[in-house]
Short mmCIF file of C-alpha atoms in Angstrom, two decimals:
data_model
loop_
_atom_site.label_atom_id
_atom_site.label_comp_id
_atom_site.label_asym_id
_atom_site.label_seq_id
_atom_site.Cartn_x
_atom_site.Cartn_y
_atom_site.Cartn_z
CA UNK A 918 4.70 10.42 1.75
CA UNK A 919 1.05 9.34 1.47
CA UNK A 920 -0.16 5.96 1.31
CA UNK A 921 -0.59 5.91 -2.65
CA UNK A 922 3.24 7.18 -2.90
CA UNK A 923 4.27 3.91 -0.63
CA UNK A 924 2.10 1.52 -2.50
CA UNK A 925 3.40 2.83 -5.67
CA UNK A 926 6.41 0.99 -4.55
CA UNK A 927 5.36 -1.52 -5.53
CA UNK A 928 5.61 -1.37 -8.92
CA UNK A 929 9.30 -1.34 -8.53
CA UNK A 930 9.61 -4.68 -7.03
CA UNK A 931 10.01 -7.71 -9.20
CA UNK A 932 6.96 -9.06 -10.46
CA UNK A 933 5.39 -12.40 -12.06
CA UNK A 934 5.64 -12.69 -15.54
CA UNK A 935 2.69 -12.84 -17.60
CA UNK A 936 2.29 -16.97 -18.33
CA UNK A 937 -0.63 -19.17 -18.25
CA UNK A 938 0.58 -21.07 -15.34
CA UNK A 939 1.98 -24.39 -15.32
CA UNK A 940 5.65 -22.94 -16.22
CA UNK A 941 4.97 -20.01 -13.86
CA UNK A 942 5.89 -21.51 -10.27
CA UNK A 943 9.61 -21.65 -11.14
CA UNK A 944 9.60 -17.60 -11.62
CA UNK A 945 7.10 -16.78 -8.35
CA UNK A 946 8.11 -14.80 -5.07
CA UNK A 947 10.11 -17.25 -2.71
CA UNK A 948 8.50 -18.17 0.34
CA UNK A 949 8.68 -21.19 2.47
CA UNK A 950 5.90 -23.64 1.66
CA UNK A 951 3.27 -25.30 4.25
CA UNK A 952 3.10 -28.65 2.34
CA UNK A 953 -0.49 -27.57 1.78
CA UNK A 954 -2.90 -27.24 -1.20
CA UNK A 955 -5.13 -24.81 -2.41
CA UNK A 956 -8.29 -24.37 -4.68
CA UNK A 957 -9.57 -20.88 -5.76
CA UNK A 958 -12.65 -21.35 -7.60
CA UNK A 959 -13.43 -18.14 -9.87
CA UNK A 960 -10.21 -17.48 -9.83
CA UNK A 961 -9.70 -14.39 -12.43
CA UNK A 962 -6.46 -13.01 -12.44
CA UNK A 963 -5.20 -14.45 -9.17
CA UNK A 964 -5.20 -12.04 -6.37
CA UNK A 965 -6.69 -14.21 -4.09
CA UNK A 966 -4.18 -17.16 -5.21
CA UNK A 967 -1.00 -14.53 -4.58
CA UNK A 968 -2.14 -14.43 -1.07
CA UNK A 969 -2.12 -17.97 -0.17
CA UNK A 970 1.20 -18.63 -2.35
CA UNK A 971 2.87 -15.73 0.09
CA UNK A 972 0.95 -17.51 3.10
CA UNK A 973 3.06 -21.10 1.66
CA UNK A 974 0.05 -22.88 -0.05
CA UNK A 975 0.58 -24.60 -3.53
CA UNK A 976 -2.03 -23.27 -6.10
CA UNK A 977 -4.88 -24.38 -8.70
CA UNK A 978 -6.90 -21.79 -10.07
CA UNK A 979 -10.66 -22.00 -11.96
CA UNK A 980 -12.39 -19.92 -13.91
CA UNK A 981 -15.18 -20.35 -16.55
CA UNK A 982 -12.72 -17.94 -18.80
CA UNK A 983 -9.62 -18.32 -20.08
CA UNK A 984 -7.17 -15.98 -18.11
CA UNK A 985 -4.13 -15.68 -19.52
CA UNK A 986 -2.05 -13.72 -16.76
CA UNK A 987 -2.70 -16.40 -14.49
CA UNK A 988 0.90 -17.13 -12.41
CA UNK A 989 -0.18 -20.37 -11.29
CA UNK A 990 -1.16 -23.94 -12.74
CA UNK A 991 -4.87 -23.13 -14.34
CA UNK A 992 -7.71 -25.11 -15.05
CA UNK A 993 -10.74 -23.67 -17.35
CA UNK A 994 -13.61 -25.13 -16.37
CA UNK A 995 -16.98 -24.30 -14.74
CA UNK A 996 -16.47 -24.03 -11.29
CA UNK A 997 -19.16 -25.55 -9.30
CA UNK A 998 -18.74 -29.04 -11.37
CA UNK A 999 -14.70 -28.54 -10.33
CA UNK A 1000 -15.04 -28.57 -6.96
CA UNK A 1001 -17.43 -31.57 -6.89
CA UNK A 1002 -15.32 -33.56 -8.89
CA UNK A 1003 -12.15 -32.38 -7.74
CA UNK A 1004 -12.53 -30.56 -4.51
CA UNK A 1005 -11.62 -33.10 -1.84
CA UNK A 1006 -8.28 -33.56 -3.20
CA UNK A 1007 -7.23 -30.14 -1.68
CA UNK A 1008 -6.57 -28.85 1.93
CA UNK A 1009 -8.70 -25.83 1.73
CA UNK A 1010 -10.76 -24.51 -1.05
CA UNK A 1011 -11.78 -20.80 -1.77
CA UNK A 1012 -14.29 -19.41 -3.83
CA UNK A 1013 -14.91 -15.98 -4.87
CA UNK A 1014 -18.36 -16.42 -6.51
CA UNK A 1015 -19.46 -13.72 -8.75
CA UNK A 1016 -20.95 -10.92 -7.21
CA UNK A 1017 -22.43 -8.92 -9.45
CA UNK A 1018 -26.06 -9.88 -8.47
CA UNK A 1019 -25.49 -9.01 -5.07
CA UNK A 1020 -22.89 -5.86 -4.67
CA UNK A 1021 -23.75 -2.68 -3.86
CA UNK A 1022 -23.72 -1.08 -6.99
CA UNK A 1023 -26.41 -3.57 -8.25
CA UNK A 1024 -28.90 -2.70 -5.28
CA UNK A 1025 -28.12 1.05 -6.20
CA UNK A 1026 -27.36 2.26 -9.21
CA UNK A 1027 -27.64 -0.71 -11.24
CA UNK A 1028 -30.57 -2.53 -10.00
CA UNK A 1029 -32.42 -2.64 -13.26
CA UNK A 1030 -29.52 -5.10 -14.39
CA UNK A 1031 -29.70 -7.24 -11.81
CA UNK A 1032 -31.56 -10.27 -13.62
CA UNK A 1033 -28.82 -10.26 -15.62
CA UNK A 1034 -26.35 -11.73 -13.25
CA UNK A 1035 -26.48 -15.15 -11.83
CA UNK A 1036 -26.17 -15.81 -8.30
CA UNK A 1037 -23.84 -19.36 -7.43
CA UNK A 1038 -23.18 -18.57 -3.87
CA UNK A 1039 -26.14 -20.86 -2.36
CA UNK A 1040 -24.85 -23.98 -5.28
CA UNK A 1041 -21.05 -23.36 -4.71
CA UNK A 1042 -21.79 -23.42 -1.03
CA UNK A 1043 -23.77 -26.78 -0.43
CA UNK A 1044 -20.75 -28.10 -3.47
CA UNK A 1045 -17.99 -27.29 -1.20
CA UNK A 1046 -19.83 -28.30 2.18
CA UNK A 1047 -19.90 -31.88 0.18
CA UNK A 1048 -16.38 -32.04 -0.19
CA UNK A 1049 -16.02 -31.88 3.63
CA UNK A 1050 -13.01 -29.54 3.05
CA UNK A 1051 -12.11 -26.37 4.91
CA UNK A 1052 -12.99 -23.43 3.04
CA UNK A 1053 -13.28 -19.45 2.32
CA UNK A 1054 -15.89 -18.17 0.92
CA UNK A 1055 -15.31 -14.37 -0.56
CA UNK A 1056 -19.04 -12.69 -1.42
CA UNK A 1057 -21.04 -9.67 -0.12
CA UNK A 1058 -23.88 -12.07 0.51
CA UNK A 1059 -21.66 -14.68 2.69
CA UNK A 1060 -21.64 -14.80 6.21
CA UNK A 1061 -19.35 -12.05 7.93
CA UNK A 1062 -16.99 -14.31 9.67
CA UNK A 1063 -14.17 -11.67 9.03
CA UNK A 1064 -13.97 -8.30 6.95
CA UNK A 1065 -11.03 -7.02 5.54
CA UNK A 1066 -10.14 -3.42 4.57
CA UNK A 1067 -7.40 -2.23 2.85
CA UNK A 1068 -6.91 0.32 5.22
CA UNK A 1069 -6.05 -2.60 7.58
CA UNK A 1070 -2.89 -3.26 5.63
CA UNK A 1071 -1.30 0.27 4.87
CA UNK A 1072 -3.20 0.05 0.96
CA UNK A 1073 -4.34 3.41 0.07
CA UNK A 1074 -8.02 1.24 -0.83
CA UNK A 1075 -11.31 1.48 0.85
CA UNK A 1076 -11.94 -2.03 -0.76
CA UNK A 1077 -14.18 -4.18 2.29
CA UNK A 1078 -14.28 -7.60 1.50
CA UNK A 1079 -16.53 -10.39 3.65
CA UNK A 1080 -15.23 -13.74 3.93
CA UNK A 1081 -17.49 -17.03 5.58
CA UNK A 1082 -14.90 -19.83 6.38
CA UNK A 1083 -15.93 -23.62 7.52
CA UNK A 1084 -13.83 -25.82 9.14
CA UNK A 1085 -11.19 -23.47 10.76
CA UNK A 1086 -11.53 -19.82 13.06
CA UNK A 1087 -9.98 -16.79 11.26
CA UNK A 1088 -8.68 -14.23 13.90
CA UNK A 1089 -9.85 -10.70 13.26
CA UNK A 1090 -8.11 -7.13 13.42
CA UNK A 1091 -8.86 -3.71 14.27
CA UNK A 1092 -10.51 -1.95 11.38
CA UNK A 1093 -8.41 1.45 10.96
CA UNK A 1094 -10.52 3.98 10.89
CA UNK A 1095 -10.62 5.96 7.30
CA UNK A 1096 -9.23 9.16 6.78
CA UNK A 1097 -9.59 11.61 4.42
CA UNK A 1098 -11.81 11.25 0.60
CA UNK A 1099 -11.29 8.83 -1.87
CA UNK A 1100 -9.91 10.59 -4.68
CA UNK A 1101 -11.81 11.64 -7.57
CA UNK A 1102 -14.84 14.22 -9.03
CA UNK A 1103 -17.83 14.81 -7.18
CA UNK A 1104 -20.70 16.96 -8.74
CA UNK A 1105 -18.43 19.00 -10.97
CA UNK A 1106 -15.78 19.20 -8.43
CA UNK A 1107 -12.27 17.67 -8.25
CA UNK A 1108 -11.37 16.34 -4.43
CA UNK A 1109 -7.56 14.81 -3.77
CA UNK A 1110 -7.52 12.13 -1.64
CA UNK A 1111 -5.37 9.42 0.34
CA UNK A 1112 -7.66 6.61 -1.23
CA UNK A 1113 -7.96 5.51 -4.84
CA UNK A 1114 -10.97 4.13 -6.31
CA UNK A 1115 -10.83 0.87 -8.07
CA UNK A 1116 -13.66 0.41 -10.41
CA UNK A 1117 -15.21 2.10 -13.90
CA UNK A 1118 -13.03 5.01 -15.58
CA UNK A 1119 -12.74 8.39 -15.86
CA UNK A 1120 -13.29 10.71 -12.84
CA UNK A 1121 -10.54 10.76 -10.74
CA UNK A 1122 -10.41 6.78 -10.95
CA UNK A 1123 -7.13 4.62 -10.42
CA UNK A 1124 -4.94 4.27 -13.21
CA UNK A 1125 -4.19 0.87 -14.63
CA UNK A 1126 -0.47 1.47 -12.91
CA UNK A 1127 -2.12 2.96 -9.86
CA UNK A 1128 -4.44 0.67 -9.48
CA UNK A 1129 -1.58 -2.28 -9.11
CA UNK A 1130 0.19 -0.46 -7.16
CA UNK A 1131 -2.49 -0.02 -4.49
CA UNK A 1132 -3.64 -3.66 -4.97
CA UNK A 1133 -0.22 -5.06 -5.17
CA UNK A 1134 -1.15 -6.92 -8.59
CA UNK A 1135 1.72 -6.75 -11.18
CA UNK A 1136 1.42 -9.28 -13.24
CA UNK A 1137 -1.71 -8.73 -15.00
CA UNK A 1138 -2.63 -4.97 -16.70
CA UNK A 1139 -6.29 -6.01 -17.48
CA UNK A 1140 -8.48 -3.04 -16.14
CA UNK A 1141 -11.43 -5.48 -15.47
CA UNK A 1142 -9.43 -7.45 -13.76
CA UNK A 1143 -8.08 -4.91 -11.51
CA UNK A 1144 -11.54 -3.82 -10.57
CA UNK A 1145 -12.34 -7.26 -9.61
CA UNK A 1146 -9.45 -8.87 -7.54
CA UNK A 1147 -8.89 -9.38 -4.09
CA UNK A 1148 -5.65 -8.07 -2.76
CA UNK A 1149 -3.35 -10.27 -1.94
CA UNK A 1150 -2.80 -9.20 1.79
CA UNK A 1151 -6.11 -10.47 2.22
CA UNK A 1152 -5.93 -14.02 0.99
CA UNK A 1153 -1.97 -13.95 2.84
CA UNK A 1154 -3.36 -12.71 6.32
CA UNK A 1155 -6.02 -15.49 6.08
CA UNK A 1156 -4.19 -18.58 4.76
CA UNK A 1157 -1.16 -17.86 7.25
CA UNK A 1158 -3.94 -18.44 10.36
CA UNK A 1159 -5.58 -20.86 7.71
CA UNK A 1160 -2.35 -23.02 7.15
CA UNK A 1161 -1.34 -22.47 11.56
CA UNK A 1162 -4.61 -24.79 12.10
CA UNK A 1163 -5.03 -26.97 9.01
CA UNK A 1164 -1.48 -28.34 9.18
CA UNK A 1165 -1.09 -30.37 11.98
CA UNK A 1166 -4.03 -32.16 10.99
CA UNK A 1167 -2.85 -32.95 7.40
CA UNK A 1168 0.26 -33.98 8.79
CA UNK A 1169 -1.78 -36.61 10.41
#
């Protein structure tokens, strides 16, 4: 069985529904809370905010757009101004700023379109240093306090992700090393592969269904989405250490 076959599993395990939050908490995956709060700042569909439900944190998410498949109380708003207003009410705040100035297809491939992004990773950074909360920031450009892999959590994903944190010390793990292509066409040629790739369409590319199976992301069927989100073994593997050092002082 390869790694896409077990991640396909997935699929078959119950899900959240699609709501817009609010009502959603009653129908989420049981797990034992930490008493603690959470803020995920450009939130999109909420992979980042699965993780640190699984890991026991209560949720807000915010985006700048509306996001429907959001399973967790949602506020639309623009996030920078959130957090400044709102920030220090929560226990730890995380921010996935947009990275489409930044990634590596924009230095590549897309470079020419690069003036069309905007960059809020040095603003969102000195707004949640101000709120003199623990944080997580998730952005190519942030500092490399940890990197994650989906390799490093049996997804068949070659999906690295940096993370800077303030105010608490993430623990690392090995990197497994990759194995084998990432599935798809190359030059006029079709290659199998253990690994799926998440992002555009066409050539060999994840399906929709494949794509949240190897994420473990049911609840939304957005392809842009998808392409964007952080799995939620991530966001789990970090609030678990995050919640381990952050509770005994809330409980303060």
């Amino acid at each position: 069985m390869t790694a896409l076959d077990t991640a396909r599993r997935l699929l078959d395990q119950p899900a959240p529904p699609v709501l817009t939050g609010q009502t959603a908490v009653d129908t989420l995956p049981d797990r034992p809370g930490n008493g603690l709060t959470v803020l995920d700042l450009c939130c999109c569909a909420g992979g980042a905010s699965m993780g640190y439900w699984l890991a026991g944190f209560d949720v807000v998410g915010v985006d700048i757009v509306d996001r429907p498949r959001y399973p967790f109380p949602f506020v639309q708003a623009d996030a920078v101004q959130y957090v400044r207003d709102h920030g220090a009410d929560y226990d730890l705040i995380h921010a996935s700023w947009p990275c489409q100035a930044k990634c590596t297809l924009t230095k590549g491939t897309n470079a020419h379109l690069a003036d069309r992004y905007i960059d809020l990773l040095p603003e969102g950074r000195a707004a949640m240093l101000a709120t003199g909360r623990p944080y997580v920031i998730e952005n190519p450009e942030a500092r490399r306090d940890i990197e994650l892999c989906g390799t490093q959590f049996g997804l068949p994903i070659l999906r690295h992700r940096r993370f800077e944190v303030h105010g608490w010390t993430p623990m690392g793990i090995p990197h497994t090393r990759h194995r084998g292509r990432v599935r798809g066409h190359r030059h006029g040629k079709k290659y199998p592969g253990e690994y799926v790739a998440i992002y555009g369409k066409g050539g060999g590319k994840a399906t929709v269904p494949e794509a949240q199976a190897a994420l473990g992301i049911t609840w939304t069927d957005v392809h842009t989405e998808l392409t964007e989100a952080i799995p939620p073994a991530y966001t789990r593997f970090l609030g678990e250490q995050a919640a381990a050092q952050l509770a005994p002082a809330a409980a303060r």
